[in-house]
mmCIF file with all atom_site columns, C-alpha atoms and ligand atoms in Angstrom:
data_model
loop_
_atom_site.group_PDB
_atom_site.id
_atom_site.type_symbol
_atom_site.label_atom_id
_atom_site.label_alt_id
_atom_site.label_comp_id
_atom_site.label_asym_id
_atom_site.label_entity_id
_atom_site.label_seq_id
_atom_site.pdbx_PDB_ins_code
_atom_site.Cartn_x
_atom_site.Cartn_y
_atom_site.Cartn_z
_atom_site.occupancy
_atom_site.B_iso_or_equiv
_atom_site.pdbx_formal_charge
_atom_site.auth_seq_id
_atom_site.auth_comp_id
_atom_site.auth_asym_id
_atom_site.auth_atom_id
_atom_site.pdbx_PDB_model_num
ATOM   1   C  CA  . UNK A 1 1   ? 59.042 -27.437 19.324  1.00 52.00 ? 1   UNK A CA  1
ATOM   2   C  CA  . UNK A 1 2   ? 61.858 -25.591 19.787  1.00 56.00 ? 2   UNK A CA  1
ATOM   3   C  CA  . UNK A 1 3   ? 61.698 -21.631 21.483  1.00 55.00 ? 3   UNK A CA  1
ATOM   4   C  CA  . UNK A 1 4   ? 61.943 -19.973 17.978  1.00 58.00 ? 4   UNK A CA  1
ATOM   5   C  CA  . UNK A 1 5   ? 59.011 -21.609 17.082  1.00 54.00 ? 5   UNK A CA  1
ATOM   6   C  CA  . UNK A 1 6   ? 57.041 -20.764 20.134  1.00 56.00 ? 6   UNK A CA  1
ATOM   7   C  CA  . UNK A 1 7   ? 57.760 -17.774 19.343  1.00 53.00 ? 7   UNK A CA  1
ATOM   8   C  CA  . UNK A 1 8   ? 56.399 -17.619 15.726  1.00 47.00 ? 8   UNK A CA  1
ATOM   9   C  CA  . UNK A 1 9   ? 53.050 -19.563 17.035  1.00 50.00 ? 9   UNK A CA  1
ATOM   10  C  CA  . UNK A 1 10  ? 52.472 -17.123 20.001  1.00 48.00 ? 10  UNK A CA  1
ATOM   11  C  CA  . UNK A 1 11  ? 52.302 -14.298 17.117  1.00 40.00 ? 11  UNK A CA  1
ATOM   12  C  CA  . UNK A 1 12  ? 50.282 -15.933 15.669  1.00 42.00 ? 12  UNK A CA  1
ATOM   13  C  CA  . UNK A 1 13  ? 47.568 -16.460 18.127  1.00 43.00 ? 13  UNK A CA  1
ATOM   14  C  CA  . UNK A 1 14  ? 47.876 -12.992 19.216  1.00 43.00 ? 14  UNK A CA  1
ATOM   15  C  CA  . UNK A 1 15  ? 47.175 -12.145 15.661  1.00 42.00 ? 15  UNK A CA  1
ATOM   16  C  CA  . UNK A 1 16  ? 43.980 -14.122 15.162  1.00 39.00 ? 16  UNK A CA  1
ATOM   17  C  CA  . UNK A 1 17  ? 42.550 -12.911 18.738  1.00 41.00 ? 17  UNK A CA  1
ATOM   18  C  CA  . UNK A 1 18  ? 42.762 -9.641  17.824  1.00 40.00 ? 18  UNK A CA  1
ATOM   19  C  CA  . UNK A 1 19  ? 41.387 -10.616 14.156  1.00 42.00 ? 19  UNK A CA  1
ATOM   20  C  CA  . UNK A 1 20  ? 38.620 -11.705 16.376  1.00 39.00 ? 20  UNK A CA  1
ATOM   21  C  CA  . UNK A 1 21  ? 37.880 -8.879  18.303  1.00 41.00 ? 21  UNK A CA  1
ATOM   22  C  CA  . UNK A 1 22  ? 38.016 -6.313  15.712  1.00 41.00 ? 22  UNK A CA  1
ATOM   23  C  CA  . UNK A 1 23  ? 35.243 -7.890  13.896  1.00 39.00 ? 23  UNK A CA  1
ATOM   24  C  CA  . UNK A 1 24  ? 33.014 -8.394  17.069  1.00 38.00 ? 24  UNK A CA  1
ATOM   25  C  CA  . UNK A 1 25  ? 33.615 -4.655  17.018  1.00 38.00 ? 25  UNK A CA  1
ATOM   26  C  CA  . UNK A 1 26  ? 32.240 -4.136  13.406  1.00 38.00 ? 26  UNK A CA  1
ATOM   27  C  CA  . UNK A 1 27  ? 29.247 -6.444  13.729  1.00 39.00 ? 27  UNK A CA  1
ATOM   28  C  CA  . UNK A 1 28  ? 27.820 -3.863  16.716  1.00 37.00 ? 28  UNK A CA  1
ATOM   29  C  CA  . UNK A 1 29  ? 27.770 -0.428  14.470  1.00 39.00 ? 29  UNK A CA  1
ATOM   30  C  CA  . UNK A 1 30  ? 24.260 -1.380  12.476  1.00 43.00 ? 30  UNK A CA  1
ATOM   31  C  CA  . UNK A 1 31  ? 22.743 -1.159  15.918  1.00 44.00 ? 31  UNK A CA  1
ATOM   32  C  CA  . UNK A 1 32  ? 24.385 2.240   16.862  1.00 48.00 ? 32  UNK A CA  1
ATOM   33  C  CA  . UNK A 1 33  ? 22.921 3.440   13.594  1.00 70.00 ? 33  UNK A CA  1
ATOM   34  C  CA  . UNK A 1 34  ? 19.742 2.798   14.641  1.00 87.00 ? 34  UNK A CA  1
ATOM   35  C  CA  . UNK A 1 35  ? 16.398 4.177   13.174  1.00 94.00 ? 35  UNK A CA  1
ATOM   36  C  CA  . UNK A 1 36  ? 14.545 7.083   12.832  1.00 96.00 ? 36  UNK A CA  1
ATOM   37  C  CA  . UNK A 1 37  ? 10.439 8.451   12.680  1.00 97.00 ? 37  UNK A CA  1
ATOM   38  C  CA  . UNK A 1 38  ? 9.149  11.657  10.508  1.00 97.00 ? 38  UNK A CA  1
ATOM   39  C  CA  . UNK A 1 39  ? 6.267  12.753  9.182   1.00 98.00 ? 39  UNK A CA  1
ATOM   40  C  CA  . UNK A 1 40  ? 5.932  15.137  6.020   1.00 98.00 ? 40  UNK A CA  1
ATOM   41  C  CA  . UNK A 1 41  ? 2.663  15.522  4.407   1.00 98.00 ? 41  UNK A CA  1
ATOM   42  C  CA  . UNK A 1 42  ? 1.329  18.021  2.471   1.00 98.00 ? 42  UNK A CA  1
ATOM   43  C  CA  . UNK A 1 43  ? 0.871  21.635  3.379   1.00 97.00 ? 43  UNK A CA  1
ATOM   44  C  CA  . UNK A 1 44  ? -2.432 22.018  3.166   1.00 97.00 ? 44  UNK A CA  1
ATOM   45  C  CA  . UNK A 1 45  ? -4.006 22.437  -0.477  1.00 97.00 ? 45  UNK A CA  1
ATOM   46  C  CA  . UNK A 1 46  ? -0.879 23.845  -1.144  1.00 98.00 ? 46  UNK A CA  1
ATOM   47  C  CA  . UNK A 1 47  ? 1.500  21.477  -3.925  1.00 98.00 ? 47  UNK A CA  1
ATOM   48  C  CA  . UNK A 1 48  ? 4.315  21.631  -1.444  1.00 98.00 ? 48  UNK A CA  1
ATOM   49  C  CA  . UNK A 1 49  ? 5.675  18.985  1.427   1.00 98.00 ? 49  UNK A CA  1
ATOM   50  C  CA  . UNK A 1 50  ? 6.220  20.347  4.191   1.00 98.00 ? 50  UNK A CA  1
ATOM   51  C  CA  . UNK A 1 51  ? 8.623  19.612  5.800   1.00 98.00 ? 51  UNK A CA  1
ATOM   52  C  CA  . UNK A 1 52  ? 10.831 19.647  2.570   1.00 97.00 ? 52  UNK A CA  1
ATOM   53  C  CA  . UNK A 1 53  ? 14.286 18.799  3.967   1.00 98.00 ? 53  UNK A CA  1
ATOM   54  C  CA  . UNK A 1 54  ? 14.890 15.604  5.944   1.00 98.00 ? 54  UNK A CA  1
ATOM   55  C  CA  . UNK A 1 55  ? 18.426 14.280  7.328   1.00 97.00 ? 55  UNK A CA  1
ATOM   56  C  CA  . UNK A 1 56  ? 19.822 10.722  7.689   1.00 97.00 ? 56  UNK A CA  1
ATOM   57  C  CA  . UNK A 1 57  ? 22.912 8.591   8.379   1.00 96.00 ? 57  UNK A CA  1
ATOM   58  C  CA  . UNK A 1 58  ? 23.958 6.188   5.617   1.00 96.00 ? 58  UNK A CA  1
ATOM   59  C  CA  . UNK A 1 59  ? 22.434 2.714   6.875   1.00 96.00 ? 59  UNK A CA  1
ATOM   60  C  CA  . UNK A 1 60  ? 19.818 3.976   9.210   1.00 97.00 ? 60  UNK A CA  1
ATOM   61  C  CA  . UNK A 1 61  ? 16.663 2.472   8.810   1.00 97.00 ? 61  UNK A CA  1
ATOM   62  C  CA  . UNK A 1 62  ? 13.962 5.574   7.964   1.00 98.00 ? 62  UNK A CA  1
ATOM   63  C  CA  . UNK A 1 63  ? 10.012 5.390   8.172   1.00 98.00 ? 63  UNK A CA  1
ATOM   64  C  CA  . UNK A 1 64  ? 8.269  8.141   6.978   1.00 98.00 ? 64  UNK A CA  1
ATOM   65  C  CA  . UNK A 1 65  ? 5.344  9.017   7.586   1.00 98.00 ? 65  UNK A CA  1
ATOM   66  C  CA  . UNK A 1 66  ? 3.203  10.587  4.892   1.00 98.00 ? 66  UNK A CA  1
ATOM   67  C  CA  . UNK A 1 67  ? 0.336  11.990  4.995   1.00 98.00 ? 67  UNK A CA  1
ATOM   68  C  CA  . UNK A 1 68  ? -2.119 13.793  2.631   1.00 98.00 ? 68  UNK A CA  1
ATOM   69  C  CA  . UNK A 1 69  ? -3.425 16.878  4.547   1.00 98.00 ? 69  UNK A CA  1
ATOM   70  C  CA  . UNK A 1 70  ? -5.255 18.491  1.648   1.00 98.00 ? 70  UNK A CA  1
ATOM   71  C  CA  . UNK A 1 71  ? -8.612 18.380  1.499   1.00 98.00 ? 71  UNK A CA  1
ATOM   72  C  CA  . UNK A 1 72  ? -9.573 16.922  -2.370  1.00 98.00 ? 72  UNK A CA  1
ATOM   73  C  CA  . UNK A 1 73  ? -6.086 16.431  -3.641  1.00 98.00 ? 73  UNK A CA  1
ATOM   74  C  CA  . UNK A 1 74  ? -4.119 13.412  -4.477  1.00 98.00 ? 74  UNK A CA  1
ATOM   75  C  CA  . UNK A 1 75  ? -0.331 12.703  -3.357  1.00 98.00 ? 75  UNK A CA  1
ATOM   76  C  CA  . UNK A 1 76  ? 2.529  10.195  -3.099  1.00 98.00 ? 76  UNK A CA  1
ATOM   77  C  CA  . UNK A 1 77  ? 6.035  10.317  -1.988  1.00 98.00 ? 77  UNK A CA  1
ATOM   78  C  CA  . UNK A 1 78  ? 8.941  9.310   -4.128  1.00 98.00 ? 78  UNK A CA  1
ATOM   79  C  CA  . UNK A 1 79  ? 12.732 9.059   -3.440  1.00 98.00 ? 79  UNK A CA  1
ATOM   80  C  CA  . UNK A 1 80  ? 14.883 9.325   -5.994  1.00 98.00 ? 80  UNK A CA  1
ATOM   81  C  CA  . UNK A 1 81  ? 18.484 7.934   -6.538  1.00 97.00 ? 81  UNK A CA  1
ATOM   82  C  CA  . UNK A 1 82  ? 19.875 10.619  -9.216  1.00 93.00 ? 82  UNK A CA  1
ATOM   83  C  CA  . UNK A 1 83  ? 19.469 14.360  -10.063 1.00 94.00 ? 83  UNK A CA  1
ATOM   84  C  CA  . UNK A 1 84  ? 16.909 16.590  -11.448 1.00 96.00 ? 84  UNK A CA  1
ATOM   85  C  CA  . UNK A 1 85  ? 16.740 15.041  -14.406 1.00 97.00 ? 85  UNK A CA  1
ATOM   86  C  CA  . UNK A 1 86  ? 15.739 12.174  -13.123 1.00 98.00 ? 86  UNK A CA  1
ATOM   87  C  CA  . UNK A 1 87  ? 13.344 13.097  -11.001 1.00 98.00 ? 87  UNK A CA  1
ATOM   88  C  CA  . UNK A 1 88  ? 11.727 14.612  -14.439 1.00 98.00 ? 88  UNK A CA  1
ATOM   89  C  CA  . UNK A 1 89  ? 12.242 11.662  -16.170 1.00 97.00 ? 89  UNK A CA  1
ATOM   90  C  CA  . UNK A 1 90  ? 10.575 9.555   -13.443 1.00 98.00 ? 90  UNK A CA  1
ATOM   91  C  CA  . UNK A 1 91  ? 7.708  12.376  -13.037 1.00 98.00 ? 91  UNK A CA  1
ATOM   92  C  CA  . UNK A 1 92  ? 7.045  11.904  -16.860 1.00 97.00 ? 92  UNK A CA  1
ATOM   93  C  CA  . UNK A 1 93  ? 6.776  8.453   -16.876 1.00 97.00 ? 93  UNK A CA  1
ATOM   94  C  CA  . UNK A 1 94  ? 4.527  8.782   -14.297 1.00 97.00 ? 94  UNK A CA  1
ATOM   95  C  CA  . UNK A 1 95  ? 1.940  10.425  -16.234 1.00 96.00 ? 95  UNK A CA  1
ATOM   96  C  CA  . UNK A 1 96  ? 1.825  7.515   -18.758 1.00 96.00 ? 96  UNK A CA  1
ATOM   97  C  CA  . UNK A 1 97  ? 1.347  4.781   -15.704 1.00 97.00 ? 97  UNK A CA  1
ATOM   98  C  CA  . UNK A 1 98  ? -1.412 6.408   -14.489 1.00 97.00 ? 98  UNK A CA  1
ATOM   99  C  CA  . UNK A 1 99  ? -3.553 7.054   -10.841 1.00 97.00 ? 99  UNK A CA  1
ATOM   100 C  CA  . UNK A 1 100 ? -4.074 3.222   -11.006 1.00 97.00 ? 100 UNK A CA  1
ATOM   101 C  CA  . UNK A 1 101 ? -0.084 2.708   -11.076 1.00 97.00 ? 101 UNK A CA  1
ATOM   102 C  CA  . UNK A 1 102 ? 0.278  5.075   -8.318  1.00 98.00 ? 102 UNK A CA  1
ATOM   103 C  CA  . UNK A 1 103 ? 1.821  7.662   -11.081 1.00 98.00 ? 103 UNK A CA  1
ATOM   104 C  CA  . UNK A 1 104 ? 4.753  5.468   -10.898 1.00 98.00 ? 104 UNK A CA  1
ATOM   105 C  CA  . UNK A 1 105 ? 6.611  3.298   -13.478 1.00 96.00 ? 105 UNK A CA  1
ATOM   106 C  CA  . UNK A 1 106 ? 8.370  0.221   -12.148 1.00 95.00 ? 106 UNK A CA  1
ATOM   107 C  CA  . UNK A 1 107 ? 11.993 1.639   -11.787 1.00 96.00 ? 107 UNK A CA  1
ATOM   108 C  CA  . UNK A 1 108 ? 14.035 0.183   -8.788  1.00 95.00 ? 108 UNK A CA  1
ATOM   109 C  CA  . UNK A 1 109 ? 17.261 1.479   -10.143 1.00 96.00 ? 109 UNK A CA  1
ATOM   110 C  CA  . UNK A 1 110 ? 16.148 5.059   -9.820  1.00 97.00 ? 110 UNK A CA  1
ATOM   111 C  CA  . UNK A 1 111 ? 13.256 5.005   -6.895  1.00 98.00 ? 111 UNK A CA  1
ATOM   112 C  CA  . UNK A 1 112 ? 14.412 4.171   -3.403  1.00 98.00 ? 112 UNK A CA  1
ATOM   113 C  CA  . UNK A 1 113 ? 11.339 4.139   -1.779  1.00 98.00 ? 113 UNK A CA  1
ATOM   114 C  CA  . UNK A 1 114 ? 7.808  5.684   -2.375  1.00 98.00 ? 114 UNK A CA  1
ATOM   115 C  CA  . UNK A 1 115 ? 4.399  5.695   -0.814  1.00 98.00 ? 115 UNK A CA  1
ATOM   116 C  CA  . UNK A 1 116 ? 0.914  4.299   -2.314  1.00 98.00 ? 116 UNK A CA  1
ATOM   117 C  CA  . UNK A 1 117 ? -1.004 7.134   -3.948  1.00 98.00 ? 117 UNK A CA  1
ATOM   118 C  CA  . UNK A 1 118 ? -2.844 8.777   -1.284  1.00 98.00 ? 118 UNK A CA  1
ATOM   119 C  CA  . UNK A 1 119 ? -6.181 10.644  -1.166  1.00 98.00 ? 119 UNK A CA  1
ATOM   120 C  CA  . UNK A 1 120 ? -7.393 13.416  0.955   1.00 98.00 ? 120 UNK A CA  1
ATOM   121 C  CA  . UNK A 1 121 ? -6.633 12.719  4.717   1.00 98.00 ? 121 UNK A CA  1
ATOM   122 C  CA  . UNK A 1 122 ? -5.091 9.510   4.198   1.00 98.00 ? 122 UNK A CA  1
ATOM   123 C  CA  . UNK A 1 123 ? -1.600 8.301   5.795   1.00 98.00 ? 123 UNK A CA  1
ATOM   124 C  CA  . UNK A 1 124 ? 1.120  6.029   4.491   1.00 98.00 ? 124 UNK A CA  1
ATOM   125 C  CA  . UNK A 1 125 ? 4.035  4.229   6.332   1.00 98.00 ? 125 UNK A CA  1
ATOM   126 C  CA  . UNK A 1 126 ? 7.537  3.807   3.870   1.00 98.00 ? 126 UNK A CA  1
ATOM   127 C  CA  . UNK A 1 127 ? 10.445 2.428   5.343   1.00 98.00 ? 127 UNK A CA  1
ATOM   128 C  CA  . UNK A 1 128 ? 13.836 2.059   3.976   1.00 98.00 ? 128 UNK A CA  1
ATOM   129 C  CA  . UNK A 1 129 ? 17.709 2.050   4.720   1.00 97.00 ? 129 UNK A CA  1
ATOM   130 C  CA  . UNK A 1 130 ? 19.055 4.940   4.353   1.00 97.00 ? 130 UNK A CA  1
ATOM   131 C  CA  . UNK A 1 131 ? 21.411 5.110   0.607   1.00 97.00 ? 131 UNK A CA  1
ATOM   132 C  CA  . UNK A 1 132 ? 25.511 5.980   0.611   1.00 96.00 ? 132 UNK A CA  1
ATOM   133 C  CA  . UNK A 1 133 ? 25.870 9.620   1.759   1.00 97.00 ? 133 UNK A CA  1
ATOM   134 C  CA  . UNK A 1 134 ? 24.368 12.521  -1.025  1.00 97.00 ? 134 UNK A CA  1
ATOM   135 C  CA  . UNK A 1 135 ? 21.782 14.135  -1.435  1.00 97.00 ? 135 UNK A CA  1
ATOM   136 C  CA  . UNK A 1 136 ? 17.947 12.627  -3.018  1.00 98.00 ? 136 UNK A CA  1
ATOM   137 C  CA  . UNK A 1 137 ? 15.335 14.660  -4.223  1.00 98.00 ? 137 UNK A CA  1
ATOM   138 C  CA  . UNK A 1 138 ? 11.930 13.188  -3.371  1.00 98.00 ? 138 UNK A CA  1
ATOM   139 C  CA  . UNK A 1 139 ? 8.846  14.264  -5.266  1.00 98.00 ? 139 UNK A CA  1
ATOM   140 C  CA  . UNK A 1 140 ? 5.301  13.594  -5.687  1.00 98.00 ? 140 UNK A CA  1
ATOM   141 C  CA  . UNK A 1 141 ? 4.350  12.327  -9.277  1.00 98.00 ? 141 UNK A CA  1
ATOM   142 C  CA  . UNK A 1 142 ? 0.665  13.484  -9.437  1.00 98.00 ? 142 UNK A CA  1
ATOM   143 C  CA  . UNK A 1 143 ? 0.621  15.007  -12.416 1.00 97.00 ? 143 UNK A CA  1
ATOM   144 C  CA  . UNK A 1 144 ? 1.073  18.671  -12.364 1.00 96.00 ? 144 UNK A CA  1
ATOM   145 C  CA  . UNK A 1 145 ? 2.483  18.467  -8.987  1.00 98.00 ? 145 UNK A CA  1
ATOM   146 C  CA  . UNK A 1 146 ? 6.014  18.212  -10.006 1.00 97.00 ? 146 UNK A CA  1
ATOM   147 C  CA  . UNK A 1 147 ? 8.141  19.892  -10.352 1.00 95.00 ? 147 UNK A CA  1
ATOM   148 C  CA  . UNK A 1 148 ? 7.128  22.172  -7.646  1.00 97.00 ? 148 UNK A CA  1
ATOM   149 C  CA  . UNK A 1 149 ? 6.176  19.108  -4.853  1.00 98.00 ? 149 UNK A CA  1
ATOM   150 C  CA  . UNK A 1 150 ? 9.464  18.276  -4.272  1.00 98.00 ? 150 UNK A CA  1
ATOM   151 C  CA  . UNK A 1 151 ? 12.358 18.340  -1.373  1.00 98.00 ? 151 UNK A CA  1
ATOM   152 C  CA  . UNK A 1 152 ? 15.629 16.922  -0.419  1.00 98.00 ? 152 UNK A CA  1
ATOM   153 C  CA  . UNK A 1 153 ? 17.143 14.226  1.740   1.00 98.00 ? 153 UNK A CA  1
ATOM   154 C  CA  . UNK A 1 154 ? 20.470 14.797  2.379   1.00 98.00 ? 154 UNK A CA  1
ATOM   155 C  CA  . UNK A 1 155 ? 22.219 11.875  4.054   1.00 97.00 ? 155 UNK A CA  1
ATOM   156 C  CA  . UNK A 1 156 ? 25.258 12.012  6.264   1.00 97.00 ? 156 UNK A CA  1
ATOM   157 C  CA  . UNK A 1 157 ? 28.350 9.497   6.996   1.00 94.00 ? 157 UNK A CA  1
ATOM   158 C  CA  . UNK A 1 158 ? 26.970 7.640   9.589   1.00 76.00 ? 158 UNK A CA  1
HETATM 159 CU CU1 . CU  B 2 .   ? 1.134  15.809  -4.902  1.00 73.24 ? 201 CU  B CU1 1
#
């Protein structure tokens, strides 16, 4: 092996080393994400959640914590991937599955994450990974209770 070609293999071991270490350097940011605890539940008797704004990094992994603080109501949770007209659209459907479908139609494109349907003083955990960065409306599909039980996630760049 002559020094020219020394040369040409040295680069490339310094290349693949540092190849190396920038993914070691990738594979640690899930962790820095981390994960996050709220609860929302509902005000009272009142058809609102409350809170009714949450925020989030993209990739985080989120349990919420809902809970039905009325006193004869029923309530879920449901976060939406889309707009308002969604959320309408998956509130609607809602009302043809029924309480025994939890108010919800199967729809993974549009639902991110929801909680059982929950009666008066009961408490549900959801967890999921926080979406891309934007804002999701989550609602609660009893009927009647949309449109006005509703809020916003808004997720961040992580
Ligand atoms: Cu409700």
């Amino acid at each position: 092996m002559n020094m020219h070609m020394r040369a040409i293999m040295g680069c490339i071991i310094l290349g693949i080393s540092l190849m190396i270490s920038a993914c070691g350097g990738n594979t640690s940011a899930p962790t820095a994400r981390g994960s996050v605890v709220f609860e929302i539940g509902s005000d009272g008797d009142t058809l609102t959640f409350k809170p009714n704004a949450l925020n989030v990094s993209a990739g985080q992994q989120v349990t919420i914590v809902v809970k039905d603080n009325s006193s004869s109501l029923q309530h879920n949770w449901v976060l939406i991937r889309g707009g308002a007209n969604v959320a309408q659209k998956i509130a609607t459907a809602g009302l043809t599955a029924g309480a025994d479908k939890n108010y919800l139609l199967n729809d993974p494109a549009n639902i991110i994450a929801n909680s059982p349907l929950l009666s008066a003083g009961q408490t549900a955990d959801v967890t999921f990974t926080a979406p891309e960065a934007g804002t999701y409306i989550f609602i609660c599909t009893v009927p009647v209770h949309f449109p006005q039980m509703q809020g916003v996630l808004t997720v961040s760049e992580h």
